[in-house]
Amino acid sequence: MKLAERVASLPTTPGVYLFKSARGRVLYVGKAQNLRQRVRSYLSPGADGRLRMPKLMERAADVEVVVTGGVKDALLLENELIKQHKPPFNVRLRDDKQYLALRLDPGERWPRLTQVRKFARDGAWYFGPYTSSSSMRDAVSNLRRIFPLRSCSDAVFRDYARRGRPCIEFEMDRCLGPCCDRIDEPGYAELVEGTALFLRGRSDQLREDLEARMQQAARDERFEDAARLRDRLGAVERTVERQRIVAERPVDRDVFGLARDGGELEIQALFVRDGRVVGNAGYGFSEVALDDGSVLESFLSQFYGSGDRHAVPDEILTSAPIDGEQGLGALLSDRASRRVPLRAPKRGDPRKLVEMATSNAEVGLARRLMARESLAAAHEELRERLGLAVLPTRIECYDVSTLHGTFSVASRVAFEDGVPVKSDYRSYRIHDTAGGDDYGCLREVIRRRLARVAAEPLPDLLMVDGGKGQLGVVLACLADADLRVETVGIAKERDPGSPSPRVRRGGGLKAERLFRPNRKDAIALPASSRGLLLLQRVRDESHRFAIDYQRSLRRRLGLTSILEALPGIGPGKRRALLRTLGSLAAVRRADEAQLAAVPGISARDAATIGRFFATAAREAAQAGPEPAGEPRGGGPDPADEPQRGGKPSA
Ligand code: SF4
C-alpha cells in the first residue's frame, strides 16, 4: 500500500508513528495527539508550500503506528523507540554526560557527603548537578573548611572508632572526629544542617542562623564556640560573594537556549540553583530538519524522561515555545510529583537567563563548526599522507602497559569524529603472555579484539602505540583472521642507543613517526599537523586509559599480590621481607639499602622491588588523586572481570 493510502486508514487517536525506508529501516519516530492528522502533515505541503522534512519524505516508503493511552504515554514510547532504533532523522540525545551530584543522607547517624551520578528517590538530599568533577571538588573543599563533616567511608569510620583515635583529617581540622566522640550528635547535626543550607544556596538563612548561635555562645561566655562560629560565618560570606546571582527568586531552574545554522544545531543548558548558575552543558546535533519547538520537545523528553540522571527542577525555561508542551509538562510533573512549568519567557530575569543560554549556544555552535572544519582537514590530511582508502572518522588505538614485567594490561580507546566514545573503551588484562613480552601481549589483545568483529565492527583506522614491530604483530593477527582494515603505528623517534622510544632529548619531546604497512620508511608529519595532533590525542588517551586500569588493578589486588607478581621474588623471599620489615606497607616504604639488608634479598632483588614501587608511586603522583566515588569510564573486555562502563562525552 502506498504511503498516501496508508494515511487514510490511520487512527485519529494519540500514539507514535514510525516512518520506514523501503528496506524496513526506521527513519523517524514521532508522537502525535492525532496520528492521522500528524502523518498527513508530512505528505501535504504546509502554508508556505513546503513539505515537512522533505529529505525524510524522499526516503520514507511506509509508516507504522502504535496507539497509546494518551500523549504522555506516546512521549515515553517515542523515547524508547528512538533509543532502540536510533533513527537518522530524529534528534537523538546521546545520554552521555555523566552529571555529578552530592548526596547527604540525614537518615545516617553521622552523615557524610558522597559523590554520585544518580538522583535517586531514597530520602537522601541531593545537590547539583555539577557539570565537572573539578567544580564539585571545589565546592566540597570550600564546604569542608566551613562545615567539616567526616569524609571517611563507614568501614574506615568503624576502624578508627575501634582504635579509639581519629585519623589525620582530625589533626588537619577537616573533621571533628565523630568516630571517637570528639563531637556530639547535636553538634554534628548542626554541621549537617549548615551544609545542606549552604548547598541549597540558602545563605541568608544560614547567615542568620550562624549569627544567632554566635551571639548566644557569646552571651553564655562560650568564647571558643563564638569564635569558631564567627570564623564559619566569615567563610560563608566570602564564598557566597563569589557566586553569581542571576535571579531574584531563589528557585531551581534548568534553562535551555538553542542556536542553529541550517541543519547544525546547538542546545545549551544552564543549571540555576537558588538563583545561582551552578553549571552548564552543551549538546550538538547535525542534519536536524525539525523546527525549534519540536527539537526542544524531543530533546527535553529524552533529557528528563530516561532514568534518574537528571533531576527535574522547579521550572524549565526555553528559548522557544515547546511543541506539545502539555504532554511533556504532564510527563515531567509525573516524574517530579509536582507541577513543573515549562515556558519560553518574554521578559524579566527568566528572559535574561534564556538569552544567556542562547548566547552560550551560539558560541558553542560557532566553536563546533570551526572544530568540524579543522577535524575534516585532519581526516583529509591523514587520508592523503597515509594513503588510506577511507577517511579515518572512527579510530581505535591499542596500548600495552606493564610495570617492570608485572601487571601487564592493555587498553583500547575509540574516537569518532574526533570525540572519545567512552562506551567503546576496553581494558584488557593479559592472561596468556609472560610479563615483559610486549609483542606477545599485543598479539593476545588484538586476537581477542578480532574475535569479536561480528559484534564490534572494525574501525576505519586501527592504530597501535608502537613502531614497525608492533604494527607487524597487528598485521599478522589480521592476516590470521583473514580481515582487512587500515592500520598505523605511532612511535616517538628513538635516540640512537636508547632502549626506549619515549625518551626526551634536550628536555623536549621527540618527533613522532608514523608507520604504515608495506612502507619501508616512517612517515614524519610536521609537529603542527592537524592529522598528527589527532593521532597523538588518541594515542595519549589510550596510554592514560591503560595506566589507569593498571593502577586500579594493583589497588584491587593489594600489596600481597603485588609482591607475588614481582619477578624473582618467591615465597621464601617474601616471607623474609615480611619477617624482617614487619609489614607489607613497610616493604613498600623501604629504600633499596633497607631491602638489601633483609637476609636472602640480593642487591638485584632490592633494586627490582625498589624500582617497582618507585615507578608506581611516580605514576600515582602524575595521575593525581583517585577520583572519589565512581571509577573512570570504559568497559572491560568481555573476557575480563566486569568493571563499571563509561559513556561517551559529547
Ligand atoms: S576523624 Fe574519624 S570520622 Fe573524621 S574522617 Fe577521620 S576517621 Fe572519619
XYZ file of C-alpha atoms and ligand atoms in Angstrom:
658
model
C 0.000 0.000 0.000
C 1.294 3.464 -0.868
C 2.106 5.900 1.939
C -0.753 8.247 0.997
C -3.238 5.370 1.078
C -1.921 4.188 4.425
C -2.538 7.614 5.934
C -6.255 7.470 5.240
C -6.518 4.294 7.292
C -4.606 5.628 10.320
C -6.470 6.180 13.589
C -7.161 9.666 14.882
C -6.066 8.767 18.416
C -2.802 9.667 20.224
C 0.178 7.465 19.541
C 3.564 7.055 17.968
C 4.384 6.820 14.254
C 7.472 5.337 12.643
C 8.498 6.256 9.095
C 10.396 3.407 7.461
C 12.558 3.100 4.376
C 11.832 0.592 1.589
C 14.266 -1.778 3.337
C 12.437 -1.513 6.631
C 14.881 0.798 8.408
C 13.220 3.126 10.895
C 13.987 6.650 9.649
C 11.998 8.758 12.040
C 9.891 8.288 15.159
C 7.357 10.909 16.217
C 4.428 11.187 18.563
C 1.067 12.812 17.944
C -2.194 13.681 19.597
C -3.950 12.737 16.367
C -1.951 10.210 14.368
C -3.735 10.561 11.042
C -3.598 14.347 11.069
C 0.060 14.437 12.024
C 1.263 11.893 9.487
C -0.798 13.597 6.777
C 1.005 16.871 7.510
C 4.218 15.254 6.249
C 2.652 14.401 2.908
C 0.983 17.682 2.052
C 2.812 20.992 1.750
C 2.250 23.461 4.578
C 1.083 27.074 4.307
C 4.479 28.058 2.909
C 4.162 25.472 0.131
C 6.979 23.350 1.542
C 6.826 19.741 2.571
C 7.566 18.972 6.207
C 11.017 17.309 6.310
C 11.326 16.752 2.539
C 14.510 14.690 2.877
C 12.727 12.259 5.148
C 9.810 12.009 2.746
C 12.155 11.264 -0.159
C 13.253 8.106 1.629
C 10.118 7.087 3.546
C 8.259 4.181 1.962
C 5.989 3.141 4.801
C 4.618 4.320 8.112
C 3.722 2.242 11.137
C 1.792 3.477 14.139
C 1.386 2.412 17.743
C -1.711 3.703 19.517
C -1.187 4.797 23.129
C -3.463 5.768 26.008
C -2.512 9.444 25.714
C 0.217 11.885 24.681
C 2.240 11.271 27.843
C 2.476 7.555 27.095
C 3.262 8.414 23.486
C 6.210 10.537 24.644
C 7.580 7.714 26.761
C 7.210 5.232 23.926
C 8.762 7.677 21.455
C 11.824 7.926 23.719
C 12.133 4.182 23.937
C 11.806 3.737 20.182
C 14.372 6.469 19.470
C 16.782 4.729 21.812
C 16.084 1.370 20.231
C 16.150 2.289 16.528
C 18.485 5.333 16.503
C 16.577 6.843 13.564
C 18.727 9.177 11.435
C 16.095 11.945 11.223
C 15.461 12.196 14.965
C 17.266 14.472 17.358
C 18.952 11.815 19.396
C 20.383 12.780 22.726
C 23.344 10.567 23.374
C 22.718 10.474 27.078
C 26.366 10.533 27.687
C 27.083 13.314 30.084
C 27.946 11.980 33.452
C 26.434 14.574 35.733
C 27.655 14.590 39.245
C 25.716 15.328 42.342
C 26.417 15.406 46.053
C 24.382 13.168 48.301
C 23.833 13.686 52.007
C 21.645 11.235 53.857
C 20.161 12.782 57.012
C 18.938 9.304 57.980
C 22.509 8.197 58.775
C 23.825 8.683 62.274
C 26.936 10.526 61.061
C 26.028 11.725 57.560
C 28.749 12.480 55.010
C 28.806 13.939 51.532
C 29.282 11.443 48.744
C 29.675 11.924 45.032
C 27.001 10.213 42.953
C 25.782 10.171 39.389
C 22.140 9.499 40.029
C 19.342 11.356 41.716
C 17.507 8.564 43.497
C 14.326 8.913 45.489
C 15.674 7.355 48.660
C 15.086 10.014 51.279
C 18.597 11.431 50.960
C 19.282 15.022 49.913
C 20.828 15.587 46.511
C 22.683 18.719 45.431
C 23.747 19.555 41.921
C 24.117 18.849 39.100
C 27.798 19.643 38.829
C 28.999 19.522 35.268
C 32.609 18.830 36.115
C 34.299 16.961 38.892
C 36.613 19.932 39.467
C 33.680 22.259 40.170
C 32.327 19.658 42.546
C 35.694 19.192 44.251
C 35.983 22.976 44.698
C 32.522 23.104 46.230
C 33.307 20.251 48.618
C 36.690 21.580 49.628
C 35.239 25.058 50.349
C 32.467 23.469 52.256
C 34.609 21.205 54.368
C 36.569 24.164 55.595
C 33.339 25.639 56.877
C 31.409 22.506 57.855
C 33.917 19.733 58.491
C 31.762 16.651 58.012
C 33.524 13.311 58.046
C 34.909 12.214 54.690
C 35.695 8.581 55.518
C 33.798 5.505 54.423
C 31.784 3.596 57.007
C 34.460 0.884 57.168
C 37.212 3.418 57.878
C 34.970 5.152 60.415
C 34.488 1.837 62.278
C 38.174 1.089 62.084
C 39.174 4.401 63.715
C 36.364 4.068 66.242
C 37.826 0.703 67.238
C 41.309 2.176 67.521
C 39.962 4.989 69.668
C 41.824 7.769 67.862
C 40.726 9.909 64.924
C 42.566 9.935 61.604
C 44.736 12.666 60.136
C 41.661 14.571 58.927
C 41.033 15.435 62.561
C 44.621 16.677 63.022
C 44.174 18.852 59.941
C 40.875 20.335 61.241
C 38.994 18.834 58.332
C 36.852 16.611 60.505
C 35.671 16.980 64.087
C 36.238 13.292 64.879
C 32.771 11.781 65.360
C 34.394 8.339 65.126
C 35.876 8.904 68.572
C 33.125 11.019 70.124
C 35.081 14.251 69.727
C 31.816 15.889 68.686
C 28.347 15.011 69.956
C 25.363 14.206 67.784
C 23.578 17.598 68.154
C 26.828 19.386 67.265
C 27.289 17.182 64.219
C 23.651 17.678 63.193
C 24.318 21.443 63.117
C 27.116 20.831 60.636
C 24.821 18.693 58.513
C 22.123 21.366 58.505
C 24.642 24.085 57.678
C 25.993 22.000 54.818
C 22.516 21.462 53.396
C 21.576 25.146 53.707
C 24.808 26.146 52.060
C 24.440 23.700 49.178
C 20.844 24.740 48.650
C 22.026 28.337 48.415
C 20.001 29.406 51.446
C 22.847 31.628 52.501
C 20.672 34.290 54.136
C 19.055 31.736 56.404
C 22.443 30.189 57.092
C 23.966 33.554 57.967
C 21.117 34.428 60.310
C 21.383 31.044 61.963
C 25.146 31.288 62.473
C 24.893 34.832 63.756
C 22.196 33.920 66.285
C 24.232 30.967 67.527
C 27.384 33.082 67.741
C 25.644 35.693 69.854
C 24.130 33.044 72.075
C 27.559 31.479 72.570
C 28.988 34.909 73.495
C 26.146 35.525 75.969
C 26.824 32.119 77.526
C 30.525 33.024 77.692
C 31.448 30.092 75.465
C 34.044 32.222 73.761
C 35.771 29.448 71.855
C 32.469 28.395 70.310
C 31.627 32.000 69.487
C 34.998 32.450 67.760
C 34.500 29.255 65.753
C 31.031 30.375 64.673
C 32.374 33.821 63.743
C 35.014 32.189 61.511
C 32.390 29.967 59.931
C 30.141 32.941 59.243
C 33.043 34.827 57.625
C 33.863 31.833 55.419
C 30.234 31.513 54.316
C 30.097 35.199 53.405
C 33.339 35.071 51.444
C 32.242 32.003 49.492
C 28.737 33.270 48.764
C 30.093 36.586 47.474
C 31.978 34.718 44.743
C 28.843 33.063 43.354
C 26.968 34.960 40.689
C 23.330 35.710 41.390
C 21.305 35.651 38.197
C 17.761 35.791 39.502
C 15.924 37.408 42.342
C 13.734 34.407 43.046
C 15.690 31.547 44.640
C 14.185 28.759 42.535
C 15.808 25.809 40.802
C 15.599 26.222 37.050
C 17.028 24.494 34.054
C 17.325 26.898 31.159
C 17.724 25.827 27.546
C 18.893 28.083 24.726
C 19.061 26.960 21.122
C 21.156 28.172 18.188
C 21.189 26.803 14.669
C 22.906 27.224 11.351
C 20.921 25.295 8.757
C 20.798 21.717 9.965
C 23.542 22.275 12.566
C 22.094 22.858 15.972
C 23.375 23.517 19.458
C 21.430 23.410 22.688
C 22.965 24.906 25.769
C 21.652 24.062 29.235
C 22.198 26.336 32.232
C 21.537 24.870 35.631
C 20.363 27.515 38.080
C 20.013 26.538 41.685
C 18.525 29.036 44.121
C 19.130 31.866 41.726
C 22.768 30.960 41.059
C 24.187 29.364 37.944
C 25.884 26.196 39.140
C 26.797 24.675 35.795
C 26.156 24.440 32.104
C 26.392 21.869 29.343
C 26.238 21.967 25.550
C 24.728 19.449 23.127
C 25.395 19.491 19.395
C 23.258 17.925 16.660
C 23.726 17.695 12.917
C 21.378 17.492 9.964
C 18.344 18.479 12.003
C 15.246 19.055 9.900
C 12.797 19.713 12.768
C 11.678 23.185 13.846
C 12.889 24.622 17.165
C 9.763 23.721 19.139
C 9.848 20.092 18.029
C 13.597 19.843 18.654
C 13.171 21.155 22.187
C 10.294 18.818 22.887
C 12.206 15.785 21.683
C 15.392 16.865 23.450
C 13.711 17.565 26.783
C 11.682 14.388 26.803
C 14.896 12.431 26.302
C 16.844 14.614 28.741
C 14.450 14.102 31.650
C 12.428 11.165 30.526
C 15.017 8.440 30.737
C 16.256 7.136 34.049
C 17.253 9.248 37.008
C 20.206 11.021 35.511
C 18.652 14.477 35.582
C 16.641 15.772 38.495
C 13.560 17.692 37.385
C 13.890 21.300 38.653
C 11.117 23.636 39.862
C 10.810 25.215 36.443
C 12.101 24.767 32.888
C 12.762 27.760 30.657
C 13.339 27.508 26.923
C 14.262 29.915 24.162
C 11.292 28.850 22.001
C 7.817 27.596 22.857
C 7.751 23.830 23.052
C 5.731 21.816 20.636
C 3.436 19.508 22.586
C 4.106 21.382 25.817
C 1.180 19.815 27.644
C 2.260 16.220 27.118
C 5.825 16.975 28.149
C 4.653 19.056 31.107
C 2.478 16.165 32.305
C 5.353 13.718 31.914
C 7.738 15.897 33.918
C 5.153 16.706 36.573
C 4.623 12.961 36.990
C 8.323 12.378 37.398
C 8.735 15.165 39.922
C 5.408 14.509 41.717
C 4.596 18.239 41.465
C 3.647 20.635 38.716
C 6.630 21.618 36.584
C 6.026 24.757 34.498
C 7.634 24.788 31.035
C 7.775 28.194 29.441
C 9.521 30.440 26.948
C 9.693 33.705 28.948
C 9.359 37.087 27.281
C 10.667 39.406 29.988
C 12.417 39.796 33.332
C 15.065 37.578 34.927
C 13.807 34.444 33.206
C 14.202 36.095 29.782
C 17.732 37.197 30.676
C 18.569 33.632 31.632
C 17.254 32.309 28.340
C 19.284 34.939 26.474
C 22.359 33.872 28.395
C 21.764 30.239 27.442
C 21.158 31.211 23.812
C 24.384 33.248 23.608
C 26.239 30.266 25.035
C 24.583 28.053 22.427
C 25.697 30.437 19.668
C 29.266 30.384 20.926
C 29.158 26.587 21.202
C 27.793 26.264 17.685
C 30.453 28.563 16.206
C 33.162 26.635 18.032
C 31.791 23.321 16.830
C 31.583 24.453 13.224
C 35.181 25.631 13.382
C 36.306 22.405 15.050
C 34.461 20.427 12.414
C 36.302 22.231 9.639
C 39.556 21.579 11.391
C 38.620 17.922 12.006
C 37.642 17.458 8.366
C 41.047 18.879 7.404
C 42.763 16.475 9.841
C 40.922 13.466 8.399
C 41.680 14.523 4.857
C 45.338 15.095 5.646
C 45.647 11.646 7.213
C 43.890 10.002 4.298
C 46.229 11.674 1.887
C 49.527 11.413 3.768
C 48.996 7.859 4.975
C 47.441 6.734 1.693
C 44.265 5.462 3.399
C 41.381 4.076 1.375
C 38.791 5.789 3.626
C 38.595 8.864 5.827
C 39.607 7.815 9.359
C 36.450 9.072 11.073
C 36.494 6.201 13.559
C 39.867 5.365 15.050
C 40.712 2.671 17.591
C 44.034 2.668 19.387
C 45.711 -0.085 21.426
C 48.391 0.336 24.044
C 50.095 -2.264 26.205
C 51.257 -1.265 29.653
C 53.423 -3.238 32.008
C 55.211 -2.362 35.209
C 58.632 -3.972 35.255
C 57.209 -7.075 33.643
C 54.258 -7.342 36.032
C 50.583 -6.457 35.826
C 50.568 -6.432 32.046
C 47.405 -4.826 30.749
C 46.262 -3.221 27.546
C 43.747 -0.627 26.565
C 41.571 0.138 23.624
C 40.127 3.578 23.082
C 37.798 4.628 20.291
C 37.334 8.087 18.778
C 34.554 9.003 16.404
C 34.665 12.327 14.603
C 37.459 13.394 16.914
C 35.404 12.681 20.051
C 36.197 9.875 22.502
C 33.476 7.227 22.581
C 33.994 6.064 26.127
C 31.363 3.358 25.996
C 33.605 1.638 23.441
C 36.736 1.781 25.565
C 38.025 -1.584 26.712
C 40.610 -2.629 29.235
C 42.338 -5.963 28.831
C 44.120 -7.948 31.440
C 46.814 -10.055 29.818
C 46.274 -13.688 30.724
C 48.352 -15.836 28.427
C 51.540 -13.902 27.841
C 54.579 -13.634 30.070
C 55.201 -10.179 31.509
C 57.707 -8.141 29.589
C 56.818 -9.682 26.216
C 55.288 -6.547 24.659
C 54.697 -8.118 21.278
C 53.103 -11.191 22.847
C 50.792 -9.018 24.961
C 49.758 -7.011 21.929
C 49.178 -10.184 19.911
C 46.903 -11.533 22.645
C 44.864 -8.341 22.779
C 44.494 -7.899 19.029
C 43.396 -11.514 18.675
C 40.789 -11.019 21.364
C 39.577 -7.896 19.600
C 39.381 -9.543 16.186
C 37.463 -12.480 17.630
C 34.634 -10.037 18.388
C 34.460 -8.473 14.976
C 30.895 -9.683 14.379
C 29.630 -7.820 17.457
C 32.019 -4.886 17.120
C 32.791 -3.921 13.523
C 36.314 -2.809 12.737
C 37.092 0.936 12.723
C 38.272 2.998 9.755
C 41.764 3.081 11.210
C 43.302 0.720 13.742
C 46.228 2.334 15.480
C 48.819 0.857 17.766
C 51.181 2.618 20.107
C 54.470 1.411 18.698
C 56.676 1.176 15.653
C 57.294 -1.367 12.939
C 57.440 -4.322 15.315
C 54.051 -3.638 16.904
C 52.491 -2.882 13.534
C 53.848 -6.194 12.241
C 52.097 -8.018 15.105
C 48.774 -6.361 14.217
C 49.171 -7.192 10.535
C 49.954 -10.839 11.317
C 46.833 -11.105 13.505
C 44.709 -9.562 10.743
C 46.154 -11.980 8.201
C 45.453 -14.948 10.516
C 41.847 -13.798 10.909
C 41.557 -13.013 7.196
C 40.426 -9.482 7.975
C 41.388 -6.184 6.430
C 41.467 -2.741 7.983
C 43.694 0.300 7.602
C 46.449 0.311 10.235
C 49.092 2.659 11.535
C 51.756 2.569 14.241
C 52.770 5.712 16.082
C 56.065 5.960 17.916
C 58.434 8.626 19.054
C 61.736 8.834 17.274
C 64.313 6.707 19.020
C 67.571 8.167 20.282
C 70.462 6.197 18.825
C 71.463 3.800 21.581
C 68.380 4.414 23.685
C 66.322 1.337 24.505
C 63.124 3.292 24.886
C 61.399 5.405 22.307
C 59.774 7.507 24.991
C 62.893 9.430 25.866
C 63.229 13.150 25.956
C 66.154 14.686 24.178
C 67.471 18.085 25.208
C 64.486 18.474 27.518
C 61.978 18.481 24.624
C 59.636 15.810 23.335
C 60.953 13.853 20.407
C 59.393 13.797 16.980
C 56.635 11.310 16.253
C 56.916 8.790 13.439
C 54.045 7.010 11.737
C 54.430 3.502 10.360
C 52.287 2.036 7.612
C 52.167 -1.468 6.142
C 54.375 -2.049 3.108
C 56.237 1.182 3.631
C 59.862 0.902 4.500
C 60.333 4.400 5.847
C 58.412 6.003 8.622
C 56.229 8.996 7.780
C 57.071 12.208 9.576
C 54.302 14.791 9.721
C 55.126 18.283 10.961
C 54.515 18.798 14.669
C 51.745 21.294 13.851
C 49.944 18.861 11.522
C 46.240 18.567 12.390
C 46.259 14.912 11.425
C 49.218 14.148 13.661
C 47.701 16.083 16.553
C 44.542 13.992 16.245
C 46.511 10.718 16.284
C 48.568 11.907 19.252
C 45.424 12.749 21.150
C 44.022 9.275 20.536
C 47.325 7.601 21.478
C 47.718 9.676 24.660
C 44.183 8.786 25.716
C 44.922 5.116 25.128
C 48.070 5.392 27.223
C 46.222 7.142 30.036
C 43.467 4.583 29.991
C 45.914 1.659 30.176
C 47.771 3.224 33.110
C 44.510 3.965 34.916
C 43.441 0.381 34.514
C 46.770 -0.904 35.747
C 46.577 1.311 38.814
C 43.060 0.180 39.608
C 44.127 -3.425 39.170
C 47.049 -3.009 41.555
C 44.785 -1.301 44.036
C 42.247 -4.081 43.837
C 44.777 -6.867 44.116
C 46.518 -5.369 47.120
C 50.108 -5.455 48.230
C 50.328 -9.208 48.791
C 49.549 -9.932 45.192
C 51.893 -7.198 44.048
C 54.764 -8.839 45.916
C 53.802 -12.208 44.474
C 53.862 -10.764 40.986
C 57.365 -9.354 41.225
C 59.792 -11.371 39.129
C 62.395 -13.290 41.134
C 60.635 -12.778 44.491
C 59.461 -16.221 45.515
C 57.636 -17.305 48.692
C 60.870 -17.613 50.714
C 61.996 -14.093 49.926
C 58.501 -12.748 50.542
C 58.473 -14.332 53.975
C 61.919 -12.919 54.726
C 60.810 -9.430 53.684
C 57.719 -9.552 55.852
C 59.508 -11.073 58.823
C 62.313 -8.500 58.762
C 60.423 -5.366 57.801
C 57.251 -6.183 59.696
C 54.511 -5.409 57.179
C 53.733 -5.057 53.508
C 53.378 -1.307 53.881
C 56.887 -1.227 55.382
C 58.209 -3.166 52.384
C 56.745 -0.550 50.103
C 58.243 2.289 52.098
C 61.698 0.726 52.455
C 64.584 2.088 50.386
C 66.965 -0.142 48.465
C 69.520 -0.287 51.271
C 66.903 -1.452 53.781
C 65.589 -4.017 51.316
C 69.082 -5.309 50.533
C 69.736 -5.728 54.277
C 66.968 -8.335 54.503
C 68.508 -11.831 54.690
C 68.153 -13.625 51.346
C 67.421 -10.448 49.363
C 70.158 -9.619 46.882
C 71.035 -6.136 45.695
C 69.321 -7.019 42.430
C 66.110 -8.102 44.205
C 66.201 -4.902 46.241
C 66.578 -2.862 43.071
C 63.631 -4.700 41.448
C 61.349 -4.086 44.414
C 62.513 -0.506 44.909
C 62.118 0.345 41.226
C 58.674 -1.194 41.091
C 57.281 0.795 43.991
C 59.070 3.986 42.937
C 57.512 3.774 39.458
C 54.111 3.001 40.897
C 54.372 5.989 43.250
C 55.556 8.266 40.434
C 52.671 7.218 38.215
C 50.210 7.726 41.026
C 51.574 11.227 41.629
C 51.430 12.080 37.903
C 47.899 10.798 37.577
C 46.721 12.879 40.536
C 44.332 11.821 43.252
C 41.967 8.956 42.739
C 38.519 10.111 41.757
C 36.132 9.945 44.675
C 33.219 7.601 44.278
C 32.712 6.286 40.787
C 35.583 4.767 38.876
C 36.693 6.014 35.461
C 34.775 5.206 32.339
C 35.326 2.333 29.993
C 34.059 -1.167 29.780
C 36.077 -4.297 30.224
C 36.865 -6.665 27.510
C 34.152 -9.318 27.835
C 36.816 -11.808 28.817
C 37.850 -9.691 31.769
C 36.314 -9.213 35.137
C 33.481 -6.707 34.968
C 34.089 -3.035 35.678
C 31.769 -0.055 35.532
C 31.081 1.046 31.992
C 31.624 4.608 30.901
C 29.765 6.687 28.384
C 30.941 8.912 25.595
C 31.158 12.585 26.251
C 29.561 14.755 23.666
S 38.452 11.689 62.063
Fe 37.207 9.864 62.187
S 35.250 10.436 61.374
Fe 36.691 12.001 60.758
S 37.370 11.390 58.758
Fe 38.817 10.556 60.211
S 38.075 8.504 60.651
Fe 36.404 9.618 59.693
